[in-house]
JSON list of C-alpha atoms in Angstrom, two decimals:
[
{"chain": "A", "resi": 1, "resn": "UNK", "atom": "CA", "xyz": [0.01, 0.04, 0.01]},
{"chain": "A", "resi": 2, "resn": "UNK", "atom": "CA", "xyz": [1.52, 3.39, -0.92]},
{"chain": "A", "resi": 3, "resn": "UNK", "atom": "CA", "xyz": [2.28, 5.74, 2.01]},
{"chain": "A", "resi": 4, "resn": "UNK", "atom": "CA", "xyz": [-0.35, 8.32, 0.91]},
{"chain": "A", "resi": 5, "resn": "UNK", "atom": "CA", "xyz": [-3.02, 5.68, 0.69]},
{"chain": "A", "resi": 6, "resn": "UNK", "atom": "CA", "xyz": [-2.03, 4.27, 4.07]},
{"chain": "A", "resi": 7, "resn": "UNK", "atom": "CA", "xyz": [-2.34, 7.68, 5.70]},
{"chain": "A", "resi": 8, "resn": "UNK", "atom": "CA", "xyz": [-5.80, 8.24, 4.27]},
{"chain": "A", "resi": 9, "resn": "UNK", "atom": "CA", "xyz": [-6.84, 4.66, 5.17]},
{"chain": "A", "resi": 10, "resn": "UNK", "atom": "CA", "xyz": [-5.65, 5.26, 8.68]},
{"chain": "A", "resi": 11, "resn": "UNK", "atom": "CA", "xyz": [-7.62, 8.50, 9.13]},
{"chain": "A", "resi": 12, "resn": "UNK", "atom": "CA", "xyz": [-10.76, 6.94, 7.74]},
{"chain": "A", "resi": 13, "resn": "UNK", "atom": "CA", "xyz": [-10.34, 3.84, 9.97]},
{"chain": "A", "resi": 14, "resn": "UNK", "atom": "CA", "xyz": [-9.69, 5.94, 13.09]},
{"chain": "A", "resi": 15, "resn": "UNK", "atom": "CA", "xyz": [-6.26, 4.42, 13.84]},
{"chain": "A", "resi": 16, "resn": "UNK", "atom": "CA", "xyz": [-2.84, 6.04, 14.34]},
{"chain": "A", "resi": 17, "resn": "UNK", "atom": "CA", "xyz": [-0.51, 6.57, 11.32]},
{"chain": "A", "resi": 18, "resn": "UNK", "atom": "CA", "xyz": [2.29, 5.00, 13.29]},
{"chain": "A", "resi": 19, "resn": "UNK", "atom": "CA", "xyz": [0.35, 1.79, 13.64]},
{"chain": "A", "resi": 20, "resn": "UNK", "atom": "CA", "xyz": [-0.10, 1.58, 9.88]},
{"chain": "A", "resi": 21, "resn": "UNK", "atom": "CA", "xyz": [3.55, 2.25, 9.25]},
{"chain": "A", "resi": 22, "resn": "UNK", "atom": "CA", "xyz": [4.35, -0.53, 11.67]},
{"chain": "A", "resi": 23, "resn": "UNK", "atom": "CA", "xyz": [1.94, -2.82, 9.75]},
{"chain": "A", "resi": 24, "resn": "UNK", "atom": "CA", "xyz": [3.60, -1.95, 6.44]},
{"chain": "A", "resi": 25, "resn": "UNK", "atom": "CA", "xyz": [7.06, -2.68, 7.81]},
{"chain": "A", "resi": 26, "resn": "UNK", "atom": "CA", "xyz": [5.88, -6.12, 9.00]},
{"chain": "A", "resi": 27, "resn": "UNK", "atom": "CA", "xyz": [5.80, -7.28, 5.43]},
{"chain": "A", "resi": 28, "resn": "UNK", "atom": "CA", "xyz": [9.52, -6.45, 4.88]},
{"chain": "A", "resi": 29, "resn": "UNK", "atom": "CA", "xyz": [11.50, -9.65, 5.72]},
{"chain": "A", "resi": 30, "resn": "UNK", "atom": "CA", "xyz": [14.72, -9.27, 7.76]},
{"chain": "A", "resi": 31, "resn": "UNK", "atom": "CA", "xyz": [17.31, -11.87, 8.15]},
{"chain": "A", "resi": 32, "resn": "UNK", "atom": "CA", "xyz": [20.48, -11.82, 10.07]},
{"chain": "A", "resi": 33, "resn": "UNK", "atom": "CA", "xyz": [22.95, -14.42, 11.49]},
{"chain": "A", "resi": 34, "resn": "UNK", "atom": "CA", "xyz": [21.10, -14.85, 14.69]},
{"chain": "A", "resi": 35, "resn": "UNK", "atom": "CA", "xyz": [17.47, -15.13, 13.80]},
{"chain": "A", "resi": 36, "resn": "UNK", "atom": "CA", "xyz": [14.99, -16.10, 11.15]},
{"chain": "A", "resi": 37, "resn": "UNK", "atom": "CA", "xyz": [11.56, -14.83, 10.31]},
{"chain": "A", "resi": 38, "resn": "UNK", "atom": "CA", "xyz": [8.51, -16.88, 9.26]},
{"chain": "A", "resi": 39, "resn": "UNK", "atom": "CA", "xyz": [5.70, -15.18, 7.36]},
{"chain": "A", "resi": 40, "resn": "UNK", "atom": "CA", "xyz": [2.52, -16.70, 6.22]},
{"chain": "A", "resi": 41, "resn": "UNK", "atom": "CA", "xyz": [1.52, -15.17, 2.88]},
{"chain": "A", "resi": 42, "resn": "UNK", "atom": "CA", "xyz": [-1.52, -17.29, 2.23]},
{"chain": "A", "resi": 43, "resn": "UNK", "atom": "CA", "xyz": [-4.08, -14.44, 2.67]},
{"chain": "A", "resi": 44, "resn": "UNK", "atom": "CA", "xyz": [-4.18, -10.86, 1.30]},
{"chain": "A", "resi": 45, "resn": "UNK", "atom": "CA", "xyz": [-4.52, -8.88, 4.45]},
{"chain": "A", "resi": 46, "resn": "UNK", "atom": "CA", "xyz": [-2.12, -9.48, 7.40]},
{"chain": "A", "resi": 47, "resn": "UNK", "atom": "CA", "xyz": [-3.78, -9.57, 10.83]},
{"chain": "A", "resi": 48, "resn": "UNK", "atom": "CA", "xyz": [-1.60, -8.55, 13.76]},
{"chain": "A", "resi": 49, "resn": "UNK", "atom": "CA", "xyz": [-2.45, -7.38, 17.28]},
{"chain": "A", "resi": 50, "resn": "UNK", "atom": "CA", "xyz": [-1.30, -3.97, 18.71]},
{"chain": "A", "resi": 51, "resn": "UNK", "atom": "CA", "xyz": [-2.47, -3.08, 22.17]},
{"chain": "A", "resi": 52, "resn": "UNK", "atom": "CA", "xyz": [-5.22, -5.75, 21.91]},
{"chain": "A", "resi": 53, "resn": "UNK", "atom": "CA", "xyz": [-6.81, -4.27, 18.72]},
{"chain": "A", "resi": 54, "resn": "UNK", "atom": "CA", "xyz": [-7.21, -6.49, 15.66]},
{"chain": "A", "resi": 55, "resn": "UNK", "atom": "CA", "xyz": [-5.82, -4.32, 12.85]},
{"chain": "A", "resi": 56, "resn": "UNK", "atom": "CA", "xyz": [-7.23, -6.69, 10.23]},
{"chain": "A", "resi": 57, "resn": "UNK", "atom": "CA", "xyz": [-10.73, -6.10, 11.47]},
{"chain": "A", "resi": 58, "resn": "UNK", "atom": "CA", "xyz": [-10.21, -2.34, 11.93]},
{"chain": "A", "resi": 59, "resn": "UNK", "atom": "CA", "xyz": [-9.07, -2.10, 8.22]},
{"chain": "A", "resi": 60, "resn": "UNK", "atom": "CA", "xyz": [-12.04, -4.32, 7.14]},
{"chain": "A", "resi": 61, "resn": "UNK", "atom": "CA", "xyz": [-9.70, -6.99, 5.68]},
{"chain": "A", "resi": 62, "resn": "UNK", "atom": "CA", "xyz": [-9.67, -10.79, 6.43]},
{"chain": "A", "resi": 63, "resn": "UNK", "atom": "CA", "xyz": [-6.18, -12.31, 6.30]},
{"chain": "A", "resi": 64, "resn": "UNK", "atom": "CA", "xyz": [-3.48, -14.45, 7.77]},
{"chain": "A", "resi": 65, "resn": "UNK", "atom": "CA", "xyz": [-1.33, -13.99, 10.87]},
{"chain": "A", "resi": 66, "resn": "UNK", "atom": "CA", "xyz": [2.23, -12.78, 10.46]},
{"chain": "A", "resi": 67, "resn": "UNK", "atom": "CA", "xyz": [4.70, -13.93, 13.14]},
{"chain": "A", "resi": 68, "resn": "UNK", "atom": "CA", "xyz": [8.44, -13.39, 13.70]},
{"chain": "A", "resi": 69, "resn": "UNK", "atom": "CA", "xyz": [10.23, -15.77, 15.97]},
{"chain": "A", "resi": 70, "resn": "UNK", "atom": "CA", "xyz": [13.94, -16.19, 16.89]},
{"chain": "A", "resi": 71, "resn": "UNK", "atom": "CA", "xyz": [15.49, -19.53, 15.94]},
{"chain": "A", "resi": 72, "resn": "UNK", "atom": "CA", "xyz": [17.82, -20.45, 18.76]},
{"chain": "A", "resi": 73, "resn": "UNK", "atom": "CA", "xyz": [19.18, -23.48, 16.88]},
{"chain": "A", "resi": 74, "resn": "UNK", "atom": "CA", "xyz": [20.57, -21.37, 14.12]},
{"chain": "A", "resi": 75, "resn": "UNK", "atom": "CA", "xyz": [24.39, -20.95, 14.39]},
{"chain": "A", "resi": 76, "resn": "UNK", "atom": "CA", "xyz": [25.58, -17.46, 14.98]},
{"chain": "A", "resi": 77, "resn": "UNK", "atom": "CA", "xyz": [29.28, -17.18, 15.58]},
{"chain": "A", "resi": 78, "resn": "UNK", "atom": "CA", "xyz": [32.22, -19.48, 16.49]},
{"chain": "A", "resi": 79, "resn": "UNK", "atom": "CA", "xyz": [32.99, -19.08, 20.19]},
{"chain": "A", "resi": 80, "resn": "UNK", "atom": "CA", "xyz": [36.35, -19.40, 21.69]},
{"chain": "A", "resi": 81, "resn": "UNK", "atom": "CA", "xyz": [36.92, -22.41, 23.88]},
{"chain": "A", "resi": 82, "resn": "UNK", "atom": "CA", "xyz": [39.58, -23.13, 26.46]},
{"chain": "A", "resi": 83, "resn": "UNK", "atom": "CA", "xyz": [40.52, -26.66, 27.53]},
{"chain": "A", "resi": 84, "resn": "UNK", "atom": "CA", "xyz": [40.11, -27.21, 31.22]},
{"chain": "A", "resi": 85, "resn": "UNK", "atom": "CA", "xyz": [40.78, -30.92, 31.52]},
{"chain": "A", "resi": 86, "resn": "UNK", "atom": "CA", "xyz": [41.19, -34.11, 29.51]},
{"chain": "A", "resi": 87, "resn": "UNK", "atom": "CA", "xyz": [41.34, -37.63, 31.00]},
{"chain": "A", "resi": 88, "resn": "UNK", "atom": "CA", "xyz": [44.86, -38.39, 29.74]},
{"chain": "A", "resi": 89, "resn": "UNK", "atom": "CA", "xyz": [47.19, -37.46, 26.88]},
{"chain": "A", "resi": 90, "resn": "UNK", "atom": "CA", "xyz": [49.32, -39.84, 24.81]},
{"chain": "A", "resi": 91, "resn": "UNK", "atom": "CA", "xyz": [53.04, -39.35, 24.58]},
{"chain": "A", "resi": 92, "resn": "UNK", "atom": "CA", "xyz": [54.43, -37.26, 21.74]},
{"chain": "A", "resi": 93, "resn": "UNK", "atom": "CA", "xyz": [55.37, -39.14, 18.56]},
{"chain": "A", "resi": 94, "resn": "UNK", "atom": "CA", "xyz": [57.05, -38.78, 15.21]},
{"chain": "A", "resi": 95, "resn": "UNK", "atom": "CA", "xyz": [55.51, -38.82, 11.70]},
{"chain": "A", "resi": 96, "resn": "UNK", "atom": "CA", "xyz": [57.11, -40.78, 8.91]},
{"chain": "A", "resi": 97, "resn": "UNK", "atom": "CA", "xyz": [59.46, -37.92, 8.10]},
{"chain": "A", "resi": 98, "resn": "UNK", "atom": "CA", "xyz": [60.66, -37.97, 11.76]},
{"chain": "A", "resi": 99, "resn": "UNK", "atom": "CA", "xyz": [58.92, -34.69, 12.52]},
{"chain": "A", "resi": 100, "resn": "UNK", "atom": "CA", "xyz": [57.80, -34.46, 16.23]},
{"chain": "A", "resi": 101, "resn": "UNK", "atom": "CA", "xyz": [54.01, -34.65, 16.75]},
{"chain": "A", "resi": 102, "resn": "UNK", "atom": "CA", "xyz": [52.26, -33.53, 19.92]},
{"chain": "A", "resi": 103, "resn": "UNK", "atom": "CA", "xyz": [48.80, -34.87, 20.99]},
{"chain": "A", "resi": 104, "resn": "UNK", "atom": "CA", "xyz": [48.23, -32.04, 23.52]},
{"chain": "A", "resi": 105, "resn": "UNK", "atom": "CA", "xyz": [44.71, -31.02, 24.55]},
{"chain": "A", "resi": 106, "resn": "UNK", "atom": "CA", "xyz": [45.19, -27.55, 22.98]},
{"chain": "A", "resi": 107, "resn": "UNK", "atom": "CA", "xyz": [45.00, -29.30, 19.57]},
{"chain": "A", "resi": 108, "resn": "UNK", "atom": "CA", "xyz": [41.24, -29.69, 20.19]},
{"chain": "A", "resi": 109, "resn": "UNK", "atom": "CA", "xyz": [40.62, -25.98, 19.81]},
{"chain": "A", "resi": 110, "resn": "UNK", "atom": "CA", "xyz": [43.31, -24.79, 17.37]},
{"chain": "A", "resi": 111, "resn": "UNK", "atom": "CA", "xyz": [40.85, -24.89, 14.36]},
{"chain": "A", "resi": 112, "resn": "UNK", "atom": "CA", "xyz": [43.27, -27.22, 12.51]},
{"chain": "A", "resi": 113, "resn": "UNK", "atom": "CA", "xyz": [41.78, -30.61, 11.76]},
{"chain": "A", "resi": 114, "resn": "UNK", "atom": "CA", "xyz": [45.10, -32.25, 10.95]},
{"chain": "A", "resi": 115, "resn": "UNK", "atom": "CA", "xyz": [46.24, -31.89, 14.63]},
{"chain": "A", "resi": 116, "resn": "UNK", "atom": "CA", "xyz": [44.66, -34.01, 17.36]},
{"chain": "A", "resi": 117, "resn": "UNK", "atom": "CA", "xyz": [44.40, -34.79, 20.99]},
{"chain": "A", "resi": 118, "resn": "UNK", "atom": "CA", "xyz": [44.60, -38.50, 21.80]},
{"chain": "A", "resi": 119, "resn": "UNK", "atom": "CA", "xyz": [44.87, -40.80, 24.79]},
{"chain": "A", "resi": 120, "resn": "UNK", "atom": "CA", "xyz": [46.01, -44.38, 25.14]},
{"chain": "A", "resi": 121, "resn": "UNK", "atom": "CA", "xyz": [43.44, -47.11, 24.80]},
{"chain": "A", "resi": 122, "resn": "UNK", "atom": "CA", "xyz": [39.68, -47.11, 24.72]},
{"chain": "A", "resi": 123, "resn": "UNK", "atom": "CA", "xyz": [38.30, -43.70, 25.86]},
{"chain": "A", "resi": 124, "resn": "UNK", "atom": "CA", "xyz": [34.69, -44.81, 26.41]},
{"chain": "A", "resi": 125, "resn": "UNK", "atom": "CA", "xyz": [33.16, -43.19, 29.46]},
{"chain": "A", "resi": 126, "resn": "UNK", "atom": "CA", "xyz": [35.87, -40.54, 29.65]},
{"chain": "A", "resi": 127, "resn": "UNK", "atom": "CA", "xyz": [35.05, -36.75, 29.73]},
{"chain": "A", "resi": 128, "resn": "UNK", "atom": "CA", "xyz": [36.70, -33.58, 28.40]},
{"chain": "A", "resi": 129, "resn": "UNK", "atom": "CA", "xyz": [35.89, -30.23, 29.91]},
{"chain": "A", "resi": 130, "resn": "UNK", "atom": "CA", "xyz": [35.96, -26.86, 28.05]},
{"chain": "A", "resi": 131, "resn": "UNK", "atom": "CA", "xyz": [35.34, -23.28, 29.31]},
{"chain": "A", "resi": 132, "resn": "UNK", "atom": "CA", "xyz": [33.98, -20.21, 27.57]},
{"chain": "A", "resi": 133, "resn": "UNK", "atom": "CA", "xyz": [34.92, -16.62, 28.44]},
{"chain": "A", "resi": 134, "resn": "UNK", "atom": "CA", "xyz": [31.73, -16.09, 30.42]},
{"chain": "A", "resi": 135, "resn": "UNK", "atom": "CA", "xyz": [28.13, -17.15, 30.03]},
{"chain": "A", "resi": 136, "resn": "UNK", "atom": "CA", "xyz": [26.96, -17.67, 26.40]},
{"chain": "A", "resi": 137, "resn": "UNK", "atom": "CA", "xyz": [23.87, -18.95, 24.65]},
{"chain": "A", "resi": 138, "resn": "UNK", "atom": "CA", "xyz": [24.90, -21.89, 22.52]},
{"chain": "A", "resi": 139, "resn": "UNK", "atom": "CA", "xyz": [23.17, -22.87, 19.34]},
{"chain": "A", "resi": 140, "resn": "UNK", "atom": "CA", "xyz": [25.45, -25.56, 17.92]},
{"chain": "A", "resi": 141, "resn": "UNK", "atom": "CA", "xyz": [28.25, -27.87, 19.09]},
{"chain": "A", "resi": 142, "resn": "UNK", "atom": "CA", "xyz": [30.44, -30.15, 17.05]},
{"chain": "A", "resi": 143, "resn": "UNK", "atom": "CA", "xyz": [33.50, -32.42, 16.83]},
{"chain": "A", "resi": 144, "resn": "UNK", "atom": "CA", "xyz": [35.78, -34.13, 14.38]},
{"chain": "A", "resi": 145, "resn": "UNK", "atom": "CA", "xyz": [35.48, -37.62, 15.80]},
{"chain": "A", "resi": 146, "resn": "UNK", "atom": "CA", "xyz": [38.98, -38.91, 15.17]},
{"chain": "A", "resi": 147, "resn": "UNK", "atom": "CA", "xyz": [42.51, -38.05, 13.97]},
{"chain": "A", "resi": 148, "resn": "UNK", "atom": "CA", "xyz": [41.75, -36.35, 10.65]},
{"chain": "A", "resi": 149, "resn": "UNK", "atom": "CA", "xyz": [45.23, -36.50, 9.12]},
{"chain": "A", "resi": 150, "resn": "UNK", "atom": "CA", "xyz": [46.94, -38.05, 6.14]},
{"chain": "A", "resi": 151, "resn": "UNK", "atom": "CA", "xyz": [50.61, -38.48, 6.92]},
{"chain": "A", "resi": 152, "resn": "UNK", "atom": "CA", "xyz": [52.46, -36.20, 4.45]},
{"chain": "A", "resi": 153, "resn": "UNK", "atom": "CA", "xyz": [55.41, -38.62, 4.11]},
{"chain": "A", "resi": 154, "resn": "UNK", "atom": "CA", "xyz": [53.86, -41.97, 3.43]},
{"chain": "A", "resi": 155, "resn": "UNK", "atom": "CA", "xyz": [50.12, -41.14, 2.88]},
{"chain": "A", "resi": 156, "resn": "UNK", "atom": "CA", "xyz": [48.96, -43.23, 5.86]},
{"chain": "A", "resi": 157, "resn": "UNK", "atom": "CA", "xyz": [45.46, -42.43, 7.02]},
{"chain": "A", "resi": 158, "resn": "UNK", "atom": "CA", "xyz": [45.65, -41.59, 10.76]},
{"chain": "A", "resi": 159, "resn": "UNK", "atom": "CA", "xyz": [41.83, -41.53, 10.99]},
{"chain": "A", "resi": 160, "resn": "UNK", "atom": "CA", "xyz": [41.33, -45.17, 10.32]},
{"chain": "A", "resi": 161, "resn": "UNK", "atom": "CA", "xyz": [44.46, -46.25, 12.24]},
{"chain": "A", "resi": 162, "resn": "UNK", "atom": "CA", "xyz": [43.24, -44.86, 15.59]},
{"chain": "A", "resi": 163, "resn": "UNK", "atom": "CA", "xyz": [40.00, -45.40, 17.50]},
{"chain": "A", "resi": 164, "resn": "UNK", "atom": "CA", "xyz": [37.25, -43.00, 16.43]},
{"chain": "A", "resi": 165, "resn": "UNK", "atom": "CA", "xyz": [34.36, -41.67, 18.63]},
{"chain": "A", "resi": 166, "resn": "UNK", "atom": "CA", "xyz": [31.04, -43.17, 17.54]},
{"chain": "A", "resi": 167, "resn": "UNK", "atom": "CA", "xyz": [28.70, -41.47, 20.15]},
{"chain": "A", "resi": 168, "resn": "UNK", "atom": "CA", "xyz": [29.17, -38.60, 22.51]},
{"chain": "A", "resi": 169, "resn": "UNK", "atom": "CA", "xyz": [27.14, -36.59, 24.98]},
{"chain": "A", "resi": 170, "resn": "UNK", "atom": "CA", "xyz": [27.43, -32.92, 25.58]},
{"chain": "A", "resi": 171, "resn": "UNK", "atom": "CA", "xyz": [26.64, -31.66, 29.15]},
{"chain": "A", "resi": 172, "resn": "UNK", "atom": "CA", "xyz": [26.00, -28.10, 30.30]},
{"chain": "A", "resi": 173, "resn": "UNK", "atom": "CA", "xyz": [25.89, -26.11, 33.52]},
{"chain": "A", "resi": 174, "resn": "UNK", "atom": "CA", "xyz": [22.10, -26.39, 34.03]},
{"chain": "A", "resi": 175, "resn": "UNK", "atom": "CA", "xyz": [22.27, -30.18, 33.99]},
{"chain": "A", "resi": 176, "resn": "UNK", "atom": "CA", "xyz": [20.94, -30.55, 30.49]},
{"chain": "A", "resi": 177, "resn": "UNK", "atom": "CA", "xyz": [22.60, -32.81, 27.95]},
{"chain": "A", "resi": 178, "resn": "UNK", "atom": "CA", "xyz": [22.56, -33.64, 24.23]},
{"chain": "A", "resi": 179, "resn": "UNK", "atom": "CA", "xyz": [23.62, -36.99, 22.82]},
{"chain": "A", "resi": 180, "resn": "UNK", "atom": "CA", "xyz": [25.27, -36.95, 19.36]},
{"chain": "A", "resi": 181, "resn": "UNK", "atom": "CA", "xyz": [25.65, -40.01, 17.28]},
{"chain": "A", "resi": 182, "resn": "UNK", "atom": "CA", "xyz": [28.65, -39.72, 14.85]},
{"chain": "A", "resi": 183, "resn": "UNK", "atom": "CA", "xyz": [29.35, -40.87, 11.34]},
{"chain": "A", "resi": 184, "resn": "UNK", "atom": "CA", "xyz": [32.74, -42.59, 10.80]},
{"chain": "A", "resi": 185, "resn": "UNK", "atom": "CA", "xyz": [34.17, -39.79, 8.63]},
{"chain": "A", "resi": 186, "resn": "UNK", "atom": "CA", "xyz": [36.99, -37.25, 9.36]},
{"chain": "A", "resi": 187, "resn": "UNK", "atom": "CA", "xyz": [34.83, -34.15, 9.10]},
{"chain": "A", "resi": 188, "resn": "UNK", "atom": "CA", "xyz": [33.30, -31.64, 11.54]},
{"chain": "A", "resi": 189, "resn": "UNK", "atom": "CA", "xyz": [29.90, -33.03, 12.68]},
{"chain": "A", "resi": 190, "resn": "UNK", "atom": "CA", "xyz": [27.51, -30.74, 14.50]},
{"chain": "A", "resi": 191, "resn": "UNK", "atom": "CA", "xyz": [24.26, -30.95, 16.43]},
{"chain": "A", "resi": 192, "resn": "UNK", "atom": "CA", "xyz": [21.88, -28.13, 17.51]},
{"chain": "A", "resi": 193, "resn": "UNK", "atom": "CA", "xyz": [21.55, -27.15, 21.14]},
{"chain": "A", "resi": 194, "resn": "UNK", "atom": "CA", "xyz": [19.69, -24.39, 22.94]},
{"chain": "A", "resi": 195, "resn": "UNK", "atom": "CA", "xyz": [21.36, -23.72, 26.31]},
{"chain": "A", "resi": 196, "resn": "UNK", "atom": "CA", "xyz": [23.12, -20.98, 28.15]},
{"chain": "A", "resi": 197, "resn": "UNK", "atom": "CA", "xyz": [26.29, -22.13, 29.91]},
{"chain": "A", "resi": 198, "resn": "UNK", "atom": "CA", "xyz": [29.92, -21.13, 30.87]},
{"chain": "A", "resi": 199, "resn": "UNK", "atom": "CA", "xyz": [31.33, -24.68, 30.59]},
{"chain": "A", "resi": 200, "resn": "UNK", "atom": "CA", "xyz": [30.90, -27.54, 28.19]},
{"chain": "A", "resi": 201, "resn": "UNK", "atom": "CA", "xyz": [31.60, -31.14, 29.03]},
{"chain": "A", "resi": 202, "resn": "UNK", "atom": "CA", "xyz": [32.12, -33.68, 26.24]},
{"chain": "A", "resi": 203, "resn": "UNK", "atom": "CA", "xyz": [31.63, -37.29, 27.33]},
{"chain": "A", "resi": 204, "resn": "UNK", "atom": "CA", "xyz": [32.86, -40.11, 25.03]},
{"chain": "A", "resi": 205, "resn": "UNK", "atom": "CA", "xyz": [30.05, -42.76, 25.00]},
{"chain": "A", "resi": 206, "resn": "UNK", "atom": "CA", "xyz": [31.50, -45.12, 22.39]},
{"chain": "A", "resi": 207, "resn": "UNK", "atom": "CA", "xyz": [34.54, -45.72, 20.16]},
{"chain": "A", "resi": 208, "resn": "UNK", "atom": "CA", "xyz": [35.48, -48.04, 17.29]},
{"chain": "A", "resi": 209, "resn": "UNK", "atom": "CA", "xyz": [37.00, -51.38, 18.11]},
{"chain": "A", "resi": 210, "resn": "UNK", "atom": "CA", "xyz": [40.01, -53.40, 16.86]},
{"chain": "A", "resi": 211, "resn": "UNK", "atom": "CA", "xyz": [42.21, -50.41, 15.96]},
{"chain": "A", "resi": 212, "resn": "UNK", "atom": "CA", "xyz": [45.62, -50.69, 14.20]},
{"chain": "A", "resi": 213, "resn": "UNK", "atom": "CA", "xyz": [46.87, -48.26, 16.85]},
{"chain": "A", "resi": 214, "resn": "UNK", "atom": "CA", "xyz": [45.24, -48.40, 20.25]},
{"chain": "A", "resi": 215, "resn": "UNK", "atom": "CA", "xyz": [44.55, -44.72, 20.88]},
{"chain": "A", "resi": 216, "resn": "UNK", "atom": "CA", "xyz": [41.26, -42.71, 21.13]},
{"chain": "A", "resi": 217, "resn": "UNK", "atom": "CA", "xyz": [41.63, -39.41, 19.18]},
{"chain": "A", "resi": 218, "resn": "UNK", "atom": "CA", "xyz": [39.71, -36.28, 18.54]},
{"chain": "A", "resi": 219, "resn": "UNK", "atom": "CA", "xyz": [40.87, -33.58, 16.11]},
{"chain": "A", "resi": 220, "resn": "UNK", "atom": "CA", "xyz": [38.64, -30.66, 16.82]},
{"chain": "A", "resi": 221, "resn": "UNK", "atom": "CA", "xyz": [35.78, -29.32, 19.11]},
{"chain": "A", "resi": 222, "resn": "UNK", "atom": "CA", "xyz": [33.71, -26.28, 18.24]},
{"chain": "A", "resi": 223, "resn": "UNK", "atom": "CA", "xyz": [30.71, -24.41, 19.68]},
{"chain": "A", "resi": 224, "resn": "UNK", "atom": "CA", "xyz": [28.64, -21.62, 18.11]},
{"chain": "A", "resi": 225, "resn": "UNK", "atom": "CA", "xyz": [26.28, -19.23, 19.79]},
{"chain": "A", "resi": 226, "resn": "UNK", "atom": "CA", "xyz": [26.18, -15.68, 21.02]}
]
């Protein structure tokens, strides 16, 4: 509706011009990284409620309801994690070019998939704890469930050589938790959450069996939120 028509329509219907302008703006979709809008366009006139008055009825139009809701499961930004504790750390090693390799916990949050934390043996039942720089609302968590590296010297696939995590559970400050089944591939795998927390605990619920090298490894852990 053009602005001039809207003004005339408002005066004739006995409602404020500001309300009509607000109604017009409702039809302009807005999308950002932290929310999404859902608009039902099945009818001609949009019916909203302002101060208890049905504008659709005031304007003499029958229509659908327009709603805008935040989607807490939609990722917003990558949050910085600090490693608080891991159950154990395997000794440093060498690649096939005799370069030293560390499996320190810091490798979990360095945003490099080719590095990894790992521990000796079967890590089932063990937990890793991470901290955020204060309280944050989380929308997504994720892990690379193994050692996602191809040795540059001989082409060996470290992912299949070590144990990989098959199922993990994320636990948060309020006592809530989310269990994440994982696919046996060396990629970042995420799951949606909706929680506010300052700490994140990752519990390993299951790993692959009969490894060539008896270590449990994880390459990367990420969280997204606001």
